[in-house]
XYZ file of C-alpha atoms in Angstrom:
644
model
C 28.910 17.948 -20.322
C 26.533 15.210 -21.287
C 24.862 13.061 -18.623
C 26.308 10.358 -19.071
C 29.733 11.873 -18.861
C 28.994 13.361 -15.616
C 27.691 10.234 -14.192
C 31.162 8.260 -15.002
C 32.576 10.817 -13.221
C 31.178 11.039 -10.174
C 30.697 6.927 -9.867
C 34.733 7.101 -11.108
C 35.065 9.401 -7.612
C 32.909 7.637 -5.665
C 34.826 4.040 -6.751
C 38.008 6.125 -5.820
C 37.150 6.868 -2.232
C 35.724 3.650 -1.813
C 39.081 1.928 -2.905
C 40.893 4.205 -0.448
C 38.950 2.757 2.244
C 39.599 -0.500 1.282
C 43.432 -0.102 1.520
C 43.262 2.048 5.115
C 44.329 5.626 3.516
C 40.654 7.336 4.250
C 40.460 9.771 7.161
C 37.740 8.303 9.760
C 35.179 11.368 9.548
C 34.774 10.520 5.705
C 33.867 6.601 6.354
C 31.146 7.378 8.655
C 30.113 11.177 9.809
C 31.307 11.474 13.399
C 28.586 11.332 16.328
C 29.489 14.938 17.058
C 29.118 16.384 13.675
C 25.171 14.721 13.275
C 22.390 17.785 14.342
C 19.988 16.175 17.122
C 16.779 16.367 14.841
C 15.003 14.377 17.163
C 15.021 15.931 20.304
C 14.509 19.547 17.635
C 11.134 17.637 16.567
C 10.449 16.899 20.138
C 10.733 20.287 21.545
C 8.246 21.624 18.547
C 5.932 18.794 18.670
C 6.136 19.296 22.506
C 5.381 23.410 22.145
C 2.449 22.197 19.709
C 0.712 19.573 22.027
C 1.067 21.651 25.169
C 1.734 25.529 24.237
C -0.541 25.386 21.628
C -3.087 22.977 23.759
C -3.505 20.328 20.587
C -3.233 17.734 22.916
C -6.439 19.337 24.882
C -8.343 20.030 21.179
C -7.286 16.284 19.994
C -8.740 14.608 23.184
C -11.900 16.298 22.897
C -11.942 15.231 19.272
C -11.138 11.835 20.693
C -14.275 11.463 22.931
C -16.745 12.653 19.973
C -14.839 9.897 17.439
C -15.060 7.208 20.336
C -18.800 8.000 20.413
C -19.002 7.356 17.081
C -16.666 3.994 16.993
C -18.919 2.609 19.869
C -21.913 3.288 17.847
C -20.217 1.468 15.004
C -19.043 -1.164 17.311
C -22.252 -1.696 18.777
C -24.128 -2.469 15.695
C -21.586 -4.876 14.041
C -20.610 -6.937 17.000
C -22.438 -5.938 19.971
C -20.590 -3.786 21.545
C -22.927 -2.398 25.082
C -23.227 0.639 23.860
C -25.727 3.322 22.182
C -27.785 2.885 20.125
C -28.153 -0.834 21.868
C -28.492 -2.345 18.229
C -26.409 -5.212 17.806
C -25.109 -7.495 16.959
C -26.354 -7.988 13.441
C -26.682 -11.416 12.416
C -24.251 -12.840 10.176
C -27.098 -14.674 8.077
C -28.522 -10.756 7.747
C -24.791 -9.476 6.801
C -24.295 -11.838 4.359
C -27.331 -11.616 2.735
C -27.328 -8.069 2.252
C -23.760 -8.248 0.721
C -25.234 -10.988 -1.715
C -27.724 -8.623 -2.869
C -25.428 -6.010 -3.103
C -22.758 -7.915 -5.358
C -26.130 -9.028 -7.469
C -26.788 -5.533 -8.063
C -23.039 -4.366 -9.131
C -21.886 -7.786 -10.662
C -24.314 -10.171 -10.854
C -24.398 -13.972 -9.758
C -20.393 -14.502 -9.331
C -19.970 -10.756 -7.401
C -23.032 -11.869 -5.155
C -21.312 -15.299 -4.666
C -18.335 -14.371 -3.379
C -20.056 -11.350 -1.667
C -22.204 -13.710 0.415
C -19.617 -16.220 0.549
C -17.161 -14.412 2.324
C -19.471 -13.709 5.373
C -20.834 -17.307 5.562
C -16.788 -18.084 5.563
C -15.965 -16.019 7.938
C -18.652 -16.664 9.907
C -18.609 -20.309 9.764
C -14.960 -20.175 10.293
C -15.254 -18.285 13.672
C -13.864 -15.586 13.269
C -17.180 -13.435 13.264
C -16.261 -10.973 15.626
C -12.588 -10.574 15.400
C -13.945 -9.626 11.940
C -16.503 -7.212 12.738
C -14.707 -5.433 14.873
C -11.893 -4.874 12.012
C -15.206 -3.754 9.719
C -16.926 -1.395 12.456
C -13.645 0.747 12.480
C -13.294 0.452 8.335
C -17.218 1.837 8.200
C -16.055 4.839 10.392
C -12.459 5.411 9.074
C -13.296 5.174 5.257
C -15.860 7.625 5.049
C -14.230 10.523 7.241
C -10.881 9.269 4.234
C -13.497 10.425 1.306
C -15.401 13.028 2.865
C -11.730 14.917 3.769
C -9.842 13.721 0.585
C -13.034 14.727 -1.505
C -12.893 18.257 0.168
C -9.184 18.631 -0.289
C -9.044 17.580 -3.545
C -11.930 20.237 -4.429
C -9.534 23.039 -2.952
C -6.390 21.875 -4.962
C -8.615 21.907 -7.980
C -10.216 25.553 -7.453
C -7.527 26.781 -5.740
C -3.892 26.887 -7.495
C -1.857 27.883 -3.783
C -3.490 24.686 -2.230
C -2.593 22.876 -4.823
C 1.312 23.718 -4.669
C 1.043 23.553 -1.032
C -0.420 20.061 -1.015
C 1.376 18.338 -3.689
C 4.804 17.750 -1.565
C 2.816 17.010 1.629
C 1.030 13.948 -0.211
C 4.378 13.081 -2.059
C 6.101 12.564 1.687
C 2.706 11.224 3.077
C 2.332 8.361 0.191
C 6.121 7.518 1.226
C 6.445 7.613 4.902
C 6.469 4.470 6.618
C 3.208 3.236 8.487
C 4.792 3.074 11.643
C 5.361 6.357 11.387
C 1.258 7.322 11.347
C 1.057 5.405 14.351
C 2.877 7.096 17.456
C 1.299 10.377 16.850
C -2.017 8.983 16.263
C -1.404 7.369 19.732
C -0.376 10.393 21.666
C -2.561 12.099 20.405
C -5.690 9.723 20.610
C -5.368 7.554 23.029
C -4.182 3.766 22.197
C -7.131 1.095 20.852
C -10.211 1.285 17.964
C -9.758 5.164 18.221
C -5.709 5.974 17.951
C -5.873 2.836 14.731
C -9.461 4.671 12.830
C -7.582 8.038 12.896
C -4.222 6.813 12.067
C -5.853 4.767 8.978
C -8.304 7.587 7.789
C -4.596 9.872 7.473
C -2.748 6.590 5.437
C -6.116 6.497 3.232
C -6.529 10.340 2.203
C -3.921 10.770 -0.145
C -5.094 8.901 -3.275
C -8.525 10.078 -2.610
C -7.432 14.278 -2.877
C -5.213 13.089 -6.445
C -8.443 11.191 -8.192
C -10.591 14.135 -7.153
C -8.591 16.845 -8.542
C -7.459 14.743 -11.443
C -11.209 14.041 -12.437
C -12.446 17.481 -11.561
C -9.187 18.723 -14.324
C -10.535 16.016 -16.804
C -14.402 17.472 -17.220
C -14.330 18.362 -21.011
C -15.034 22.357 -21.477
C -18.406 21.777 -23.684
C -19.833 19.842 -20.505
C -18.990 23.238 -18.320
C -20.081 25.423 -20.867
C -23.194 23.713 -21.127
C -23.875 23.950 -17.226
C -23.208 27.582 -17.114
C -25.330 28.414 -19.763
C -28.182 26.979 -17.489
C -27.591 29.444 -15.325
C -26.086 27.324 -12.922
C -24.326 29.203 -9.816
C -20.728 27.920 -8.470
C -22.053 25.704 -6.228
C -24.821 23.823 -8.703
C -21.762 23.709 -10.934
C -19.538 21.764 -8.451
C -23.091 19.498 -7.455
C -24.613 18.838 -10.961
C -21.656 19.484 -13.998
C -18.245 18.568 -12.156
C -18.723 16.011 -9.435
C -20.979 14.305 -11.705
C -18.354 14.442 -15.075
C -15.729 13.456 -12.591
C -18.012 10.239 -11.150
C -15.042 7.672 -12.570
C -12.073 9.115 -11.322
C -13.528 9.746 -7.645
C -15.145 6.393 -7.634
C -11.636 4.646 -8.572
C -10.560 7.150 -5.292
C -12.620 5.293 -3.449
C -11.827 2.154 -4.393
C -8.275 2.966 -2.971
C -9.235 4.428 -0.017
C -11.500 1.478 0.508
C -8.256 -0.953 -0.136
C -5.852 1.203 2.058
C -8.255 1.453 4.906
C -8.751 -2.061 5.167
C -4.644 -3.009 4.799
C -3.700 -0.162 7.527
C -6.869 -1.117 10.137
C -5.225 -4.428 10.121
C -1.952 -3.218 10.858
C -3.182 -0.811 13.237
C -2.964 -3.904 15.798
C 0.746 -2.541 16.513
C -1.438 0.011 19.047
C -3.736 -2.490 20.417
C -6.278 -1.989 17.421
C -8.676 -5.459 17.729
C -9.449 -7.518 15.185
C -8.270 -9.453 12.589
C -5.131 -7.530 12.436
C -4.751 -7.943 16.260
C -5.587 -12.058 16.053
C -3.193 -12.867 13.067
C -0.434 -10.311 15.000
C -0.662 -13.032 17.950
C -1.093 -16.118 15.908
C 2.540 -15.422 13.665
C 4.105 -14.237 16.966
C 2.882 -17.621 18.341
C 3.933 -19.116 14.879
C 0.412 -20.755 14.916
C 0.433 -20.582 11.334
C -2.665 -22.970 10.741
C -4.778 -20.357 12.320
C -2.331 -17.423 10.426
C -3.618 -18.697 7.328
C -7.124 -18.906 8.447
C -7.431 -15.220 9.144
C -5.128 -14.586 6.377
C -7.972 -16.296 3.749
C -10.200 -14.142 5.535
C -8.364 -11.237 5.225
C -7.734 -11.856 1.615
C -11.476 -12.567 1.226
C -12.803 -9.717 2.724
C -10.282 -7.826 0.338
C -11.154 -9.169 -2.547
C -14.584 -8.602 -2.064
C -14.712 -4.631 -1.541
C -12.182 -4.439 -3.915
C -14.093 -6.257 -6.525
C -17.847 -4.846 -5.014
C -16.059 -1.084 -5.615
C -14.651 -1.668 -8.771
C -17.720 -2.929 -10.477
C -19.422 0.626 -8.658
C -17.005 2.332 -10.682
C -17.817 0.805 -14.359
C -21.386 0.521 -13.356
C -23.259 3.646 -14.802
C -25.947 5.210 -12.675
C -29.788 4.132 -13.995
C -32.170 6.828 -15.354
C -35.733 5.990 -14.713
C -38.504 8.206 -16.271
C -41.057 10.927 -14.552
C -43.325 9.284 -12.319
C -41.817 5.865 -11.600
C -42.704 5.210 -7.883
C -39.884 4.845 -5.146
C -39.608 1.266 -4.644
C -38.988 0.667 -8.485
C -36.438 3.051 -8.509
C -34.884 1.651 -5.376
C -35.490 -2.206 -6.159
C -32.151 -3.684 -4.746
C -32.589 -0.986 -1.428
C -35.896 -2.533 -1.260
C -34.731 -6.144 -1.267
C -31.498 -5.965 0.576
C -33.615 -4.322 3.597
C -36.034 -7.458 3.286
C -33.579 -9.903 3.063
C -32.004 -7.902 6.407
C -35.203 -8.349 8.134
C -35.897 -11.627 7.542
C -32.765 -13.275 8.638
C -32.736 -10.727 11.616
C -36.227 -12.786 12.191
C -34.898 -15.779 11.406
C -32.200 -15.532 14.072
C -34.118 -15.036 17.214
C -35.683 -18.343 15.976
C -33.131 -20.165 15.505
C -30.138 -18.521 17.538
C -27.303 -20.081 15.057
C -28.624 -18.113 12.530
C -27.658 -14.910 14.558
C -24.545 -16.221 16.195
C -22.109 -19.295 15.661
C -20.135 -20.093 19.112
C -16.545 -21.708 19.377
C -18.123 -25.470 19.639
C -20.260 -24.881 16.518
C -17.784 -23.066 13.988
C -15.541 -25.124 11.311
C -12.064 -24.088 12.360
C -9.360 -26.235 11.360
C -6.480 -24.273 13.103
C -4.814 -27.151 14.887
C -5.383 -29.897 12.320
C -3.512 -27.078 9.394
C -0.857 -26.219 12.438
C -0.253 -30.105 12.225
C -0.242 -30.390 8.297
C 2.202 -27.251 7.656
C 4.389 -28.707 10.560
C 4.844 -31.940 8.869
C 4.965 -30.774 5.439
C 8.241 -28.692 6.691
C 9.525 -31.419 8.165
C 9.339 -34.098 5.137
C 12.779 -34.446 4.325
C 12.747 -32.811 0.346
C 10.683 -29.773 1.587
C 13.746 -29.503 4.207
C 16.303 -30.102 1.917
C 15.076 -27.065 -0.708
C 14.255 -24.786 1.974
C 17.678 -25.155 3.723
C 19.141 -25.129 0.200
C 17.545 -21.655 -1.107
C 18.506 -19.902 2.638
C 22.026 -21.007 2.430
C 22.137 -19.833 -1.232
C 20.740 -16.439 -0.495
C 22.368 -15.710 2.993
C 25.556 -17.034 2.572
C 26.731 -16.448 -1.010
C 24.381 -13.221 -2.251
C 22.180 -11.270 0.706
C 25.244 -10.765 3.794
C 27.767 -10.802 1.441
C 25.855 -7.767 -0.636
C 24.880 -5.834 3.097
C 28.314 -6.170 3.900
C 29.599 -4.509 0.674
C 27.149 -1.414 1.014
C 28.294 -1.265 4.814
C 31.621 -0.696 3.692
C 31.077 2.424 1.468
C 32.033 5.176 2.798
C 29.057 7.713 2.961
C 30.485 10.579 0.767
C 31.153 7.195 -2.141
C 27.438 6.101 -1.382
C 25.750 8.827 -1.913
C 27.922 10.052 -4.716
C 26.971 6.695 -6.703
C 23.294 7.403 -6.088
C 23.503 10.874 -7.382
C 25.573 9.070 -10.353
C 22.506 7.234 -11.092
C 20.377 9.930 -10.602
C 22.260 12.041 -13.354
C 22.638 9.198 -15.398
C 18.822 8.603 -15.339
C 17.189 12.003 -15.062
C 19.532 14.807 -15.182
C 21.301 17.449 -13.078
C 18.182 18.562 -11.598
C 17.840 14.615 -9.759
C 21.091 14.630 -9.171
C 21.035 17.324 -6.839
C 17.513 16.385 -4.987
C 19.409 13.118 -4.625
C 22.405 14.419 -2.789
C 20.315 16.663 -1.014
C 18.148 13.230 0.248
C 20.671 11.146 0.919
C 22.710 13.623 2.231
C 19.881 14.252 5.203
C 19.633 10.667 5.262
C 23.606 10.702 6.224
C 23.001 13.557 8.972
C 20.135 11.833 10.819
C 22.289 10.075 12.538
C 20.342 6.413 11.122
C 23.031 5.733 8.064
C 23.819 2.359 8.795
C 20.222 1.366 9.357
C 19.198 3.241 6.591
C 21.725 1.399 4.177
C 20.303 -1.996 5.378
C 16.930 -0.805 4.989
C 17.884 -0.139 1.501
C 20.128 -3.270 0.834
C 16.408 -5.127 1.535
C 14.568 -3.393 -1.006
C 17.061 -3.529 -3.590
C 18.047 -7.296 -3.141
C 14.283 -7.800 -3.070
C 13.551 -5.942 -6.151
C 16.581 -7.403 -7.886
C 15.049 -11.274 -7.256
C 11.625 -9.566 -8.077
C 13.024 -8.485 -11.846
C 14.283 -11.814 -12.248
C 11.605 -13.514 -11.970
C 8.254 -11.065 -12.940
C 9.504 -9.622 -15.581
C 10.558 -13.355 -17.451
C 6.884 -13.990 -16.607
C 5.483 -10.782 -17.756
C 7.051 -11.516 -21.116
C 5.778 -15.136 -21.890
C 2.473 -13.869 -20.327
C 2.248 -10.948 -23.228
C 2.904 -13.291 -26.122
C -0.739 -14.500 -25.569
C -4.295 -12.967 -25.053
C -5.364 -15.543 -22.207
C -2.682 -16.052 -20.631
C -2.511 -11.869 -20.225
C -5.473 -12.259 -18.837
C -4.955 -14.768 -16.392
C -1.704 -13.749 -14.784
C -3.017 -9.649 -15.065
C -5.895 -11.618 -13.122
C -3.667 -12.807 -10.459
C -1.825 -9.462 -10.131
C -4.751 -7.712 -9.548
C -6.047 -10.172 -6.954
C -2.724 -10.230 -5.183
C -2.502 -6.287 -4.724
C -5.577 -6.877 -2.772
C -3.980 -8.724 -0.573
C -2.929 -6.628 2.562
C 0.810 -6.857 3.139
C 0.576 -8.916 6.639
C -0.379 -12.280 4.710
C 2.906 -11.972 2.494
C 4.839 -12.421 5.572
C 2.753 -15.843 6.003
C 4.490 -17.969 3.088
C 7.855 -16.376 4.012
C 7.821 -17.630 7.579
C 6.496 -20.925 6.818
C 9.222 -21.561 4.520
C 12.180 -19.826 5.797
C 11.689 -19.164 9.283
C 12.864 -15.698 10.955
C 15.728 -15.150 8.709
C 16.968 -12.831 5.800
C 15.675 -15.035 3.462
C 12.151 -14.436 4.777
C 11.962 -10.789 4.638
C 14.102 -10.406 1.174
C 11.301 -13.127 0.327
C 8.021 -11.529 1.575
C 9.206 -8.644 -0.064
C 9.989 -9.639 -3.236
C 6.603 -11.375 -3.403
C 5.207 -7.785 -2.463
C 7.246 -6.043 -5.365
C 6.716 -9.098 -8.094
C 3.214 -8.216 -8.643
C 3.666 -4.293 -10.579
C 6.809 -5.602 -12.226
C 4.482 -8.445 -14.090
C 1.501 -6.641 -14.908
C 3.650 -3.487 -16.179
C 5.378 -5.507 -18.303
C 2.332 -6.749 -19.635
C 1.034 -4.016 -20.334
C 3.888 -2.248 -21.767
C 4.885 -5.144 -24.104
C 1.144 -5.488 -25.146
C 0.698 -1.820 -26.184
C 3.972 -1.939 -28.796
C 2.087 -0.541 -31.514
C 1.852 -3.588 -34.174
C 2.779 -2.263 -37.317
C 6.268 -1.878 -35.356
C 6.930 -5.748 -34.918
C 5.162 -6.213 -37.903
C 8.314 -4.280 -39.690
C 10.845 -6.154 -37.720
C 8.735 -9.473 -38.847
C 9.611 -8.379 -42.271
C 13.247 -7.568 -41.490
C 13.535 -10.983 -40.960
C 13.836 -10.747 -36.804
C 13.806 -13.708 -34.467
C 11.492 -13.475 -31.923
C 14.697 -13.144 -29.255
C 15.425 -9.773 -32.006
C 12.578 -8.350 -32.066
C 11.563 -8.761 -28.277
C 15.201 -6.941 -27.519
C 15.622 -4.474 -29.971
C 11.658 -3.356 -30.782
C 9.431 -4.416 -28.133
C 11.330 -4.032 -24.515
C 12.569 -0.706 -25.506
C 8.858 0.550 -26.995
C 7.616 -0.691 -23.283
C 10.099 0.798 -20.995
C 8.723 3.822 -20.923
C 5.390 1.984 -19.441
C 7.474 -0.860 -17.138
C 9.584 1.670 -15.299
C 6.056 2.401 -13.668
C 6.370 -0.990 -12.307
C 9.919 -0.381 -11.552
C 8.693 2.332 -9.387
C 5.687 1.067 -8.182
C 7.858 -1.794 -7.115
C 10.865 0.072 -4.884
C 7.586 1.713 -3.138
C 5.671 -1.187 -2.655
C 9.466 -2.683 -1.790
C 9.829 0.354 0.864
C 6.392 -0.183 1.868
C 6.893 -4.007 2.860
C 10.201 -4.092 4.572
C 8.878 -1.953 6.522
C 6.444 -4.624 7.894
C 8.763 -7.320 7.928
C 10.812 -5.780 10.936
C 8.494 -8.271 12.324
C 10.016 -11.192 11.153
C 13.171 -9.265 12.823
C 15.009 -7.171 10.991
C 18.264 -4.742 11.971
C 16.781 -1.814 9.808
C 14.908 1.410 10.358
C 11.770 -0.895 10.341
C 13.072 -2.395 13.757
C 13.739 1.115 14.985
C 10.602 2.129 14.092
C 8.511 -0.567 15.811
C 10.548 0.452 19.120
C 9.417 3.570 19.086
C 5.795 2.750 19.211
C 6.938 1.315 22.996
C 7.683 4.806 23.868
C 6.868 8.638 23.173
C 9.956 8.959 21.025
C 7.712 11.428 18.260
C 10.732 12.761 16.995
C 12.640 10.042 16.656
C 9.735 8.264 15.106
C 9.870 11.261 12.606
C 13.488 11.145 11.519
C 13.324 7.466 11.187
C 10.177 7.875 8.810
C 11.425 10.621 7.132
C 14.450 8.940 6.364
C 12.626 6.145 4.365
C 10.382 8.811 2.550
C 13.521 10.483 1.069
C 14.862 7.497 0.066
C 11.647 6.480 -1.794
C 11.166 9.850 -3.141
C 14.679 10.127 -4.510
C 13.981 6.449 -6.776
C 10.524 7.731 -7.164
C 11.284 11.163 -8.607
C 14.445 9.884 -10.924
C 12.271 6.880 -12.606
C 9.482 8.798 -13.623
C 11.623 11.819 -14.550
C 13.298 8.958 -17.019
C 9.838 7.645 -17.584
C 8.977 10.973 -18.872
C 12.293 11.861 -21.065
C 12.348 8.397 -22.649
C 8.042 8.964 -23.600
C 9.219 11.890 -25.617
C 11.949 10.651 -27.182
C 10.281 7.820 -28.750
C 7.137 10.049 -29.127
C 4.784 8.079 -27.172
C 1.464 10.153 -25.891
């Protein structure tokens, strides 16, 4: 039986059951699966995470842990923002913070990196928000490094050792899926609320991508280079130091540049467990709806993105500088040399003239109130309200409730039958089973209806999303700037961490459906566009140059040469969007939501660990089952057309 055959006839079943529903013929235990018949996995988790924190004293081993890592986050804490505590260094002077990161974006970029390297500290400094910043950056300088250092050890094992490997893949599937509220609670048990519960709980989120560069690059060192090194003489370890690591220096600086990026968007949203901060300040300005000062810290947020994303990008393409026998230290180490004196001297500069150390609330340039003022009346002119009102009624009245409603009323068995339609129809018998066996869990957790809203958001989302990034994607490809520009735009948006998204949403729609569909869709816009891009600009061009002399339109050859060439390379951005999609509806239980995203946030009120656990593990199959269908279709489709 073909797959497509198979698919029409399980949807055909699943349409069926449905209809049965509809006229009042379906047993009750096949609509929904009766309270009775749903296995208490919660209070399961609970009594082995209990046995594990107390039996197996990892509560006891995780609290001494937690006093060594506080150590270190005072440290840290003392020297960007004063903190009173050892080693009694700072705070460093925002004159001496900026200048070094001037220097520093010199060095990797020249005059633009240093510009907006240096520019972002005077902002942020000038803006008042100094120490709500530093104290986000003291936690990133501890959390980020312990990220590489473990991700670069793990990913050393999975690349010598074939069992870690196997063992590892599945965890980092689940872990790159599961929910970030779902990092949280344990990291709270576990170590304490505040600075410490949010460095460990981001250091977990931030591993992940670091362990996949580092074996992928260690895999990727050509055989010559190894060869070479061993007949040296090198021994294991001088292989690992001087011939791999080395070989490998792209791939584990681009996992860097992630963990860099993922560190700084989960410290910020670490202020769910009392984390200070930025995170903490813009978490109390939105609840407020202060949404001049939102967007203050937002820009800063964004800024301070921007810049480590750009800073660690040029690292990557920047190759290291040979320098021959016998050139003295301070030539080789120019811009060490120069960043340290430009540290000094604004350190001296600041006891001289104390604003050059510290800017206080009177001095800074805050515009909070007067922007509060501005949004509030540009909501209120008339037009503004007229569109607004117009798009909310549109989307919650005629498409989003009416479309939650309609995947309420499935019965479960019909649901998850159509998914497993569409995971035949995409990938084959072997997806169609994981997908029944996901969903299926999904169904016996006891969260269905929660889960089915959770999912109604991400698909309406996405849906919108398609509409509009992948129109845009298309006109962008059909020239070289204006690829550039908008592939310009995506990249600077995925800096952005996924709080400020909920910014424009708010302001426009208020605390409504619209608003989180919205945020979201903004969220899952950006890999939609730049895959498209990307996939429509790699066509190879002796194939449109045949349909050219065919005689095709442009509307021709875009639909029956170029799209399908590029599918292959925009379903990555069809699954990079349901994650991202996933990923952000989470967050907008903020806004206030009835999903598992609300759920979750609840249980960071308690000690709930396992139901924080089924609730996360409920969104992590449902993202794995999209994830593991489109890029098994990804895959089949590459082939076929015979793409490398």
């Amino acid at each position: 039986m073909t797959r497509n055959r198979a698919a029409l006839i399980i949807l055909a079943i699943a349409v069926t059951v449905t209809l049965l529903q509809y006229a009042a013929l379906l047993p009750t235990w096949l609509h929904r699966i009766p309270e009775a018949m749903i296995p208490p996995f919660a209070t399961w988790l609970d009594v082995i995470f209990n046995f594990v924190k107390e039996d197996l004293g990892l509560l006891k081993f995780t609290r001494f842990l937690t006093g060594g890592l506080e150590v270190v986050l005072d440290a840290s804490g003392n020297v960007f923002y004063g903190k009173r505590r050892w080693p009694n260094l700072g705070p460093m002077p925002w004159t001496a913070v900026a200048g070094v990161a001037a220097v520093i974006g010199y060095y990797l970029g020249g005059w633009r990196l240093a510009l907006l390297g240096g520019g972002t500290f005077v902002w942020t400094a000038l803006i008042g928000q100094w120490e709500i910043a530093m104290e986000t950056m003291s936690v990133l300088a501890v959390a980020a490094p312990m990220a590489f250092v473990i991700g670069l050890s793990l990913g050393i094992a999975a690349w010598r050792y074939e069992w870690v490997d196997k063992v590892i893949r599945p965890v980092l599937s689940v872990l790159q899926t599961l929910p970030f509220f779902t990092y949280l609670l344990p990291a709270v048990i576990f170590f304490k609320v505040g600075p410490t519960a949010g460095a460990v709980a981001t250091t977990i989120y931030a591993i992940p991508p670091m362990i996949l560069m580092t074996t992928l690059g260690l895999q990727k060192v050509s055989p010559e280079v190894v060869e070479a090194g061993k007949m040296s003489g090198c021994s294991k370890f001088q292989m690992l130091r001087h011939v791999y690591i080395p070989s490998a220096r792209t791939e584990i600086l681009v996992g860097v540049n992630q963990v860099i990026m993922l560190c700084l968007a989960m410290v910020v949203l670490t202020a769910f467990i009392g984390m200070p901060g930025l995170g903490a300040k813009l978490l109390a300005m939105m609840g407020s709806f202060k949404l001049g000062r939102s967007f203050e810290i937002g820009v800063t947020i964004v800024l301070l993105a921007v810049t480590l994303d750009r800073m660690s990008k040029a690292w990557v393409v920047k190759q290291p500088v040979h320098f021959e026998k016998g050139t003295s230290w301070v030539n080789r180490h120019k811009t060490l040399v120069v960043a340290i004196a430009v540290f000094i001297g604004f350190t001296l500069l600041s006891m001289v003239l104390p604003i050059a150390g510290t800017i206080g609330r009177g001095q800074d340039f805050s515009q909070g109130k007067e922007l509060d003022n501005l949004i509030k009346g540009f909501l209120a002119i008339d037009v503004v309200k007229d569109v607004t009102y117009g798009i909310r009624y549109v989307l919650n009245v005629w498409i989003l409730n009416p479309f939650r409603d309609f995947l309420l009323s499935i019965p479960t068995p019909a649901f998850i039958m159509v998914i497993v339609a569409f995971a035949v129809w995409l990938g084959g018998r072997r997806e169609g089973i994981i997908a029944a066996i996901f969903f299926g869990l999904v169904a016996m957790s006891g969260w269905w209806d929660r889960s089915v809203i959770t999912l109604y958001s991400v698909l309406a989302a996405v849906a919108i999303a398609m509409l509009i990034g992948i129109p845009v994607g298309v006109m962008a490809s059909r020239s070289d700037k204006w690829s550039r520009r908008v592939l310009l735009a995506c990249d600077t948006a995925q800096t952005f961490p996924s709080f400020i998204y909920l910014i424009p949403a708010i302001m426009l729609f208020g605390i409504t459906a619209t608003a989180v569909v919205g945020s979201v869709l903004i969220f899952a816009m950006v890999p939609l566009t730049r895959y498209t891009i990307e996939g429509l600009r790699t066509v190879p061009p002796e194939m449109t140059e045949a349909a050219d002399m065919a005689g095709a339109t442009r509307m021709q050859k875009l639909v029956n040469v170029q799209l399908p060439l590029a599918l292959p390379t925009m379903a990555v951005g069809f699954n990079q969007a349901i994650m991202f999609a996933f990923f952000m509806v989470i967050i907008a239980a903020f806004i206030g939501t009835q999903d598992l995203g609300q759920e979750l946030q609840r249980t960071l009120a308690g000690t709930d660990l396992g139901k924080n656990f089924v609730l996360g593990i409920c969104v992590s199959l449902m993202a794995l089952t999209f994830d593991l269908v489109i890029m098994k279709w990804a895959a089949d489709k590459k082939r076929a057309l015979g793409l490398p």
